PDB file of C-alpha atoms in Angstrom:
ATOM      1  CA  LEU Z  24      78.815 114.248  87.200  1.00  0.00           C
ATOM      2  CA  VAL Z  25      77.247 114.398  83.771  1.00  0.00           C
ATOM      3  CA  ALA Z  26      78.452 117.243  81.596  1.00  0.00           C
ATOM      4  CA  PRO Z  27      75.776 119.516  80.102  1.00  0.00           C
ATOM      5  CA  SER Z  28      75.052 119.163  76.411  1.00  0.00           C
ATOM      6  CA  PRO Z  29      77.544 120.864  74.066  1.00  0.00           C
ATOM      7  CA  GLY Z  30      76.929 124.545  73.535  1.00  0.00           C
ATOM      8  CA  SER Z  31      74.865 125.080  76.676  1.00  0.00           C
ATOM      9  CA  GLY Z  32      75.695 128.026  78.925  1.00  0.00           C
ATOM     10  CA  ALA Z  33      76.345 125.690  81.862  1.00  0.00           C
ATOM     11  CA  GLN Z  34      79.106 123.880  79.973  1.00  0.00           C
ATOM     12  CA  ALA Z  35      80.773 127.167  79.067  1.00  0.00           C
ATOM     13  CA  ALA Z  36      80.994 127.950  82.809  1.00  0.00           C
ATOM     14  CA  LEU Z  37      82.962 124.757  83.527  1.00  0.00           C
ATOM     15  CA  PRO Z  38      86.762 124.995  83.568  1.00  0.00           C
ATOM     16  CA  ASP Z  39      88.828 122.688  81.366  1.00  0.00           C
ATOM     17  CA  LEU Z  40      90.981 121.642  84.321  1.00  0.00           C
ATOM     18  CA  VAL Z  41      90.417 121.663  88.077  1.00  0.00           C
ATOM     19  CA  ARG Z  42      93.328 120.915  90.378  1.00  0.00           C
ATOM     20  CA  LEU Z  43      92.329 119.306  93.685  1.00  0.00           C
ATOM     21  CA  ASP Z  44      94.720 121.617  95.495  1.00  0.00           C
ATOM     22  CA  ASP Z  45      92.783 124.604  94.139  1.00  0.00           C
ATOM     23  CA  LEU Z  46      89.450 122.967  94.952  1.00  0.00           C
ATOM     24  CA  LEU Z  47      90.546 122.475  98.563  1.00  0.00           C
ATOM     25  CA  HIS Z  48      91.446 126.193  98.722  1.00  0.00           C
ATOM     26  CA  GLY Z  49      94.832 125.453 100.201  1.00  0.00           C
ATOM     27  CA  PRO Z  50      94.083 123.726 103.561  1.00  0.00           C
ATOM     28  CA  THR Z  51      96.683 121.104 102.678  1.00  0.00           C
ATOM     29  CA  ARG Z  52      99.329 123.841 102.860  1.00  0.00           C
ATOM     30  CA  ASP Z  53      98.002 125.588 105.965  1.00  0.00           C
ATOM     31  CA  LEU Z  54      98.191 123.477 109.128  1.00  0.00           C
ATOM     32  CA  GLU Z  55      95.882 125.760 111.106  1.00  0.00           C
ATOM     33  CA  ALA Z  56      93.215 125.697 108.400  1.00  0.00           C
ATOM     34  CA  MET Z  57      93.406 121.888 108.332  1.00  0.00           C
ATOM     35  CA  ARG Z  58      93.077 121.694 112.119  1.00  0.00           C
ATOM     36  CA  ALA Z  59      89.989 123.918 111.924  1.00  0.00           C
ATOM     37  CA  LEU Z  60      88.460 121.651 109.262  1.00  0.00           C
ATOM     38  CA  TRP Z  61      89.257 118.525 111.263  1.00  0.00           C
ATOM     39  CA  ALA Z  62      87.707 120.039 114.411  1.00  0.00           C
ATOM     40  CA  THR Z  63      84.287 120.123 112.715  1.00  0.00           C
ATOM     41  CA  LYS Z  64      84.243 116.286 112.669  1.00  0.00           C
ATOM     42  CA  ALA Z  65      82.349 116.452 109.360  1.00  0.00           C
ATOM     43  CA  VAL Z  66      82.995 113.796 106.748  1.00  0.00           C
ATOM     44  CA  ARG Z  67      82.774 115.789 103.555  1.00  0.00           C
ATOM     45  CA  GLY Z  68      84.996 117.353 100.938  1.00  0.00           C
ATOM     46  CA  PRO Z  69      84.871 118.885  97.465  1.00  0.00           C
ATOM     47  CA  ILE Z  70      85.407 116.390  94.658  1.00  0.00           C
ATOM     48  CA  ALA Z  71      84.374 118.204  91.482  1.00  0.00           C
ATOM     49  CA  VAL Z  72      83.162 121.480  90.011  1.00  0.00           C
ATOM     50  CA  THR Z  73      79.731 122.185  88.572  1.00  0.00           C
ATOM     51  CA  ALA Z  74      78.502 125.333  86.813  1.00  0.00           C
ATOM     52  CA  GLN Z  75      77.187 126.420  90.236  1.00  0.00           C
ATOM     53  CA  GLY Z  76      80.487 125.864  92.058  1.00  0.00           C
ATOM     54  CA  PRO Z  77      82.205 123.040  93.992  1.00  0.00           C
ATOM     55  CA  PHE Z  78      80.400 119.728  94.296  1.00  0.00           C
ATOM     56  CA  VAL Z  79      80.884 118.441  97.845  1.00  0.00           C
ATOM     57  CA  LEU Z  80      80.698 114.768  98.751  1.00  0.00           C
ATOM     58  CA  ASP Z  81      79.087 114.454 102.214  1.00  0.00           C
ATOM     59  CA  LEU Z  82      79.111 110.882 103.495  1.00  0.00           C
ATOM     60  CA  ALA Z  83      76.693 111.562 106.344  1.00  0.00           C
ATOM     61  CA  GLU Z  84      74.106 113.130 104.038  1.00  0.00           C
ATOM     62  CA  GLN Z  85      74.707 111.226 100.796  1.00  0.00           C
ATOM     63  CA  GLY Z  86      76.026 107.886 102.022  1.00  0.00           C
ATOM     64  CA  PRO Z  87      76.594 105.322 103.125  1.00  0.00           C
ATOM     65  CA  HIS Z  88      77.004 103.448  99.819  1.00  0.00           C
ATOM     66  CA  ALA Z  89      78.323 104.568  96.457  1.00  0.00           C
ATOM     67  CA  LEU Z  90      79.179 102.890  93.201  1.00  0.00           C
ATOM     68  CA  VAL Z  91      81.423 104.395  90.548  1.00  0.00           C
ATOM     69  CA  ALA Z  92      81.093 102.731  87.141  1.00  0.00           C
ATOM     70  CA  GLY Z  93      82.634 103.407  83.757  1.00  0.00           C
ATOM     71  CA  ALA Z  94      84.609 102.046  80.871  1.00  0.00           C
ATOM     72  CA  PRO Z  95      88.275 101.083  81.325  1.00  0.00           C
ATOM     73  CA  GLY Z  96      90.450 104.182  81.237  1.00  0.00           C
ATOM     74  CA  SER Z  97      87.582 106.566  81.989  1.00  0.00           C
ATOM     75  CA  GLY Z  98      89.112 107.836  85.251  1.00  0.00           C
ATOM     76  CA  LYS Z  99      87.373 105.780  87.947  1.00  0.00           C
ATOM     77  CA  SER Z 100      90.561 105.142  89.938  1.00  0.00           C
ATOM     78  CA  GLU Z 101      91.578 108.791  89.691  1.00  0.00           C
ATOM     79  CA  PHE Z 102      88.139 109.804  90.931  1.00  0.00           C
ATOM     80  CA  LEU Z 103      88.423 107.418  93.913  1.00  0.00           C
ATOM     81  CA  ARG Z 104      91.857 108.809  94.812  1.00  0.00           C
ATOM     82  CA  THR Z 105      90.475 112.354  94.551  1.00  0.00           C
ATOM     83  CA  ALA Z 106      87.530 111.527  96.823  1.00  0.00           C
ATOM     84  CA  VAL Z 107      89.785 109.923  99.452  1.00  0.00           C
ATOM     85  CA  THR Z 108      92.280 112.802  99.361  1.00  0.00           C
ATOM     86  CA  SER Z 109      89.541 115.402  99.734  1.00  0.00           C
ATOM     87  CA  LEU Z 110      87.830 113.544 102.586  1.00  0.00           C
ATOM     88  CA  ALA Z 111      91.162 113.031 104.382  1.00  0.00           C
ATOM     89  CA  ALA Z 112      92.055 116.715 104.002  1.00  0.00           C
ATOM     90  CA  ASN Z 113      88.699 117.710 105.485  1.00  0.00           C
ATOM     91  CA  ALA Z 114      88.162 115.060 108.192  1.00  0.00           C
ATOM     92  CA  ASP Z 115      90.499 113.770 110.887  1.00  0.00           C
ATOM     93  CA  PRO Z 116      91.244 110.054 111.431  1.00  0.00           C
ATOM     94  CA  GLU Z 117      88.813 109.997 114.377  1.00  0.00           C
ATOM     95  CA  SER Z 118      86.026 110.960 111.962  1.00  0.00           C
ATOM     96  CA  VAL Z 119      86.844 108.764 108.976  1.00  0.00           C
ATOM     97  CA  SER Z 120      89.100 105.801 108.260  1.00  0.00           C
ATOM     98  CA  PHE Z 121      89.722 103.826 105.081  1.00  0.00           C
ATOM     99  CA  VAL Z 122      90.319 100.216 104.122  1.00  0.00           C
ATOM    100  CA  PHE Z 123      91.626 100.020 100.561  1.00  0.00           C
ATOM    101  CA  ILE Z 124      90.936  96.914  98.494  1.00  0.00           C
ATOM    102  CA  ASP Z 125      93.028  97.309  95.374  1.00  0.00           C
ATOM    103  CA  TYR Z 126      92.375  94.651  92.739  1.00  0.00           C
ATOM    104  CA  LYS Z 127      94.472  96.446  90.134  1.00  0.00           C
ATOM    105  CA  GLY Z 128      97.773  94.994  91.238  1.00  0.00           C
ATOM    106  CA  ASP Z 129      98.520  97.568  93.956  1.00  0.00           C
ATOM    107  CA  SER Z 130      98.322 100.482  91.524  1.00  0.00           C
ATOM    108  CA  SER Z 131      95.143 102.329  92.559  1.00  0.00           C
ATOM    109  CA  PHE Z 132      95.611 103.180  96.233  1.00  0.00           C
ATOM    110  CA  ARG Z 133      99.351 102.700  96.821  1.00  0.00           C
ATOM    111  CA  VAL Z 134      99.878 106.467  97.125  1.00  0.00           C
ATOM    112  CA  LEU Z 135      97.227 106.640  99.876  1.00  0.00           C
ATOM    113  CA  LYS Z 136      98.654 103.925 102.166  1.00  0.00           C
ATOM    114  CA  GLY Z 137     100.578 106.551 104.161  1.00  0.00           C
ATOM    115  CA  LEU Z 138      97.487 108.507 105.209  1.00  0.00           C
ATOM    116  CA  PRO Z 139      96.854 108.394 108.979  1.00  0.00           C
ATOM    117  CA  HIS Z 140      93.273 107.501 108.031  1.00  0.00           C
ATOM    118  CA  CYS Z 141      94.347 104.205 106.365  1.00  0.00           C
ATOM    119  CA  VAL Z 142      93.608 101.212 108.635  1.00  0.00           C
ATOM    120  CA  GLY Z 143      93.934  98.450 106.049  1.00  0.00           C
ATOM    121  CA  PHE Z 144      95.270  97.684 102.590  1.00  0.00           C
ATOM    122  CA  VAL Z 145      94.481  94.555 100.567  1.00  0.00           C
ATOM    123  CA  THR Z 146      95.579  93.766  97.005  1.00  0.00           C
ATOM    124  CA  ASP Z 147      94.995  90.955  94.532  1.00  0.00           C
ATOM    125  CA  LEU Z 148      98.701  90.209  94.968  1.00  0.00           C
ATOM    126  CA  ASP Z 149      97.884  88.769  98.428  1.00  0.00           C
ATOM    127  CA  GLU Z 150      94.829  86.468  98.289  1.00  0.00           C
ATOM    128  CA  SER Z 151      95.221  85.469 101.944  1.00  0.00           C
ATOM    129  CA  GLY Z 152      95.083  89.183 102.847  1.00  0.00           C
ATOM    130  CA  ALA Z 153      91.536  89.404 101.443  1.00  0.00           C
ATOM    131  CA  ALA Z 154      90.461  86.397 103.526  1.00  0.00           C
ATOM    132  CA  ARG Z 155      91.988  87.970 106.656  1.00  0.00           C
ATOM    133  CA  ALA Z 156      90.264  91.259 105.844  1.00  0.00           C
ATOM    134  CA  LEU Z 157      86.891  89.501 105.659  1.00  0.00           C
ATOM    135  CA  VAL Z 158      87.412  88.032 109.143  1.00  0.00           C
ATOM    136  CA  SER Z 159      88.506  91.456 110.388  1.00  0.00           C
ATOM    137  CA  PHE Z 160      85.395  93.148 108.938  1.00  0.00           C
ATOM    138  CA  GLY Z 161      83.178  90.653 110.790  1.00  0.00           C
ATOM    139  CA  ALA Z 162      84.991  91.355 114.037  1.00  0.00           C
ATOM    140  CA  GLU Z 163      84.763  95.120 113.466  1.00  0.00           C
ATOM    141  CA  VAL Z 164      81.008  94.965 112.824  1.00  0.00           C
ATOM    142  CA  LYS Z 165      80.573  93.061 116.100  1.00  0.00           C
ATOM    143  CA  ARG Z 166      82.790  95.545 117.995  1.00  0.00           C
ATOM    144  CA  ARG Z 167      80.920  98.548 116.595  1.00  0.00           C
ATOM    145  CA  SER Z 168      77.562  96.999 117.361  1.00  0.00           C
ATOM    146  CA  GLU Z 169      78.623  96.433 120.972  1.00  0.00           C
ATOM    147  CA  LEU Z 170      79.926  99.997 121.339  1.00  0.00           C
ATOM    148  CA  ILE Z 171      76.909 101.657 119.710  1.00  0.00           C
ATOM    149  CA  THR Z 172      73.981  99.612 120.970  1.00  0.00           C
ATOM    150  CA  VAL Z 173      75.270  98.239 124.288  1.00  0.00           C
ATOM    151  CA  ARG Z 174      77.803 100.715 125.674  1.00  0.00           C
ATOM    152  CA  ALA Z 175      76.180 103.918 124.367  1.00  0.00           C
ATOM    153  CA  ALA Z 176      72.576 102.638 124.036  1.00  0.00           C
ATOM    154  CA  ALA Z 177      72.467 104.491 120.704  1.00  0.00           C
ATOM    155  CA  ASP Z 178      70.837 103.733 117.372  1.00  0.00           C
ATOM    156  CA  ASP Z 179      73.679 104.788 115.096  1.00  0.00           C
ATOM    157  CA  ILE Z 180      77.163 106.271 114.896  1.00  0.00           C
ATOM    158  CA  ASP Z 181      75.902 109.828 115.402  1.00  0.00           C
ATOM    159  CA  GLY Z 182      74.150 108.768 118.608  1.00  0.00           C
ATOM    160  CA  TYR Z 183      77.367 107.075 119.739  1.00  0.00           C
ATOM    161  CA  ARG Z 184      79.357 110.242 119.082  1.00  0.00           C
ATOM    162  CA  ALA Z 185      76.878 112.337 121.071  1.00  0.00           C
ATOM    163  CA  TYR Z 186      77.155 109.871 123.971  1.00  0.00           C
ATOM    164  CA  ARG Z 187      80.954 109.835 123.708  1.00  0.00           C
ATOM    165  CA  ARG Z 188      81.102 113.631 124.135  1.00  0.00           C
ATOM    166  CA  ARG Z 189      79.686 113.059 127.629  1.00  0.00           C
ATOM    167  CA  HIS Z 190      81.818 109.914 128.170  1.00  0.00           C
ATOM    168  CA  PRO Z 191      85.249 110.616 126.651  1.00  0.00           C
ATOM    169  CA  ASP Z 192      86.657 107.366 128.052  1.00  0.00           C
ATOM    170  CA  LEU Z 193      84.961 105.534 125.170  1.00  0.00           C
ATOM    171  CA  PRO Z 194      87.096 105.014 122.042  1.00  0.00           C
ATOM    172  CA  PRO Z 195      86.545 107.142 118.941  1.00  0.00           C
ATOM    173  CA  LEU Z 196      84.484 105.469 116.242  1.00  0.00           C
ATOM    174  CA  PRO Z 197      85.275 106.862 112.799  1.00  0.00           C
ATOM    175  CA  ARG Z 198      83.106 106.168 109.791  1.00  0.00           C
ATOM    176  CA  LEU Z 199      84.806 103.228 108.104  1.00  0.00           C
ATOM    177  CA  ILE Z 200      84.986 103.465 104.331  1.00  0.00           C
ATOM    178  CA  ILE Z 201      85.810 100.306 102.421  1.00  0.00           C
ATOM    179  CA  MET Z 202      87.100 101.518  99.062  1.00  0.00           C
ATOM    180  CA  VAL Z 203      87.270  98.838  96.353  1.00  0.00           C
ATOM    181  CA  ASP Z 204      88.868  99.301  92.956  1.00  0.00           C
ATOM    182  CA  GLU Z 205      88.099  96.610  90.364  1.00  0.00           C
ATOM    183  CA  PHE Z 206      85.046  95.207  92.154  1.00  0.00           C
ATOM    184  CA  ALA Z 207      84.300  92.838  89.256  1.00  0.00           C
ATOM    185  CA  ARG Z 208      87.736  91.242  89.551  1.00  0.00           C
ATOM    186  CA  LEU Z 209      87.349  90.947  93.342  1.00  0.00           C
ATOM    187  CA  LYS Z 210      83.924  89.313  92.860  1.00  0.00           C
ATOM    188  CA  GLN Z 211      85.325  86.874  90.313  1.00  0.00           C
ATOM    189  CA  ASN Z 212      88.406  85.913  92.360  1.00  0.00           C
ATOM    190  CA  MET Z 213      86.878  86.030  95.871  1.00  0.00           C
ATOM    191  CA  PRO Z 214      83.083  85.430  95.719  1.00  0.00           C
ATOM    192  CA  GLU Z 215      83.082  84.555  99.423  1.00  0.00           C
ATOM    193  CA  PHE Z 216      84.382  88.051 100.157  1.00  0.00           C
ATOM    194  CA  ILE Z 217      81.407  89.624  98.402  1.00  0.00           C
ATOM    195  CA  ASN Z 218      78.963  87.325 100.184  1.00  0.00           C
ATOM    196  CA  GLY Z 219      80.594  88.187 103.516  1.00  0.00           C
TER     197      GLY Z 219
END
């Protein structure tokens, strides 16, 4: 988000500090509230505050691709951790899953590896892990295509989910988010990964 110009009324309405716990209004402490959020199957969560109130990231409405850019030390990694934490607090693992590609020496996403939503973790400390991940992504695309277009005769993941409500024997198909920190370093070290 871009801050308003200095001295504007909108900037005066912005707090100096926003804790994610406060932004989530406590569902992380209340198991019943979290279960209610997860039951909605929505993939959205608050990630920031504007002068008008919370800014909510909604992957179904605003996705599927995003790029976060900025100078070193500007808070990109912190923003990515905030987005993942908010989405995980607001969506169950059947609705969203994450693969973390951490090209900052295992420092960006290490704290998120324990989430039940985490289905993969690759770092620049394990080059063969990135190659295996690329093969796995290809297999997952093929599996999802078969489930969506062949088994459910649907056009997209939402169509698959509607079909699955009538056919609960089919496996859940969460939105798969591939979260990369230090994309430039990944591109430099593993150009075949980017091409794949």
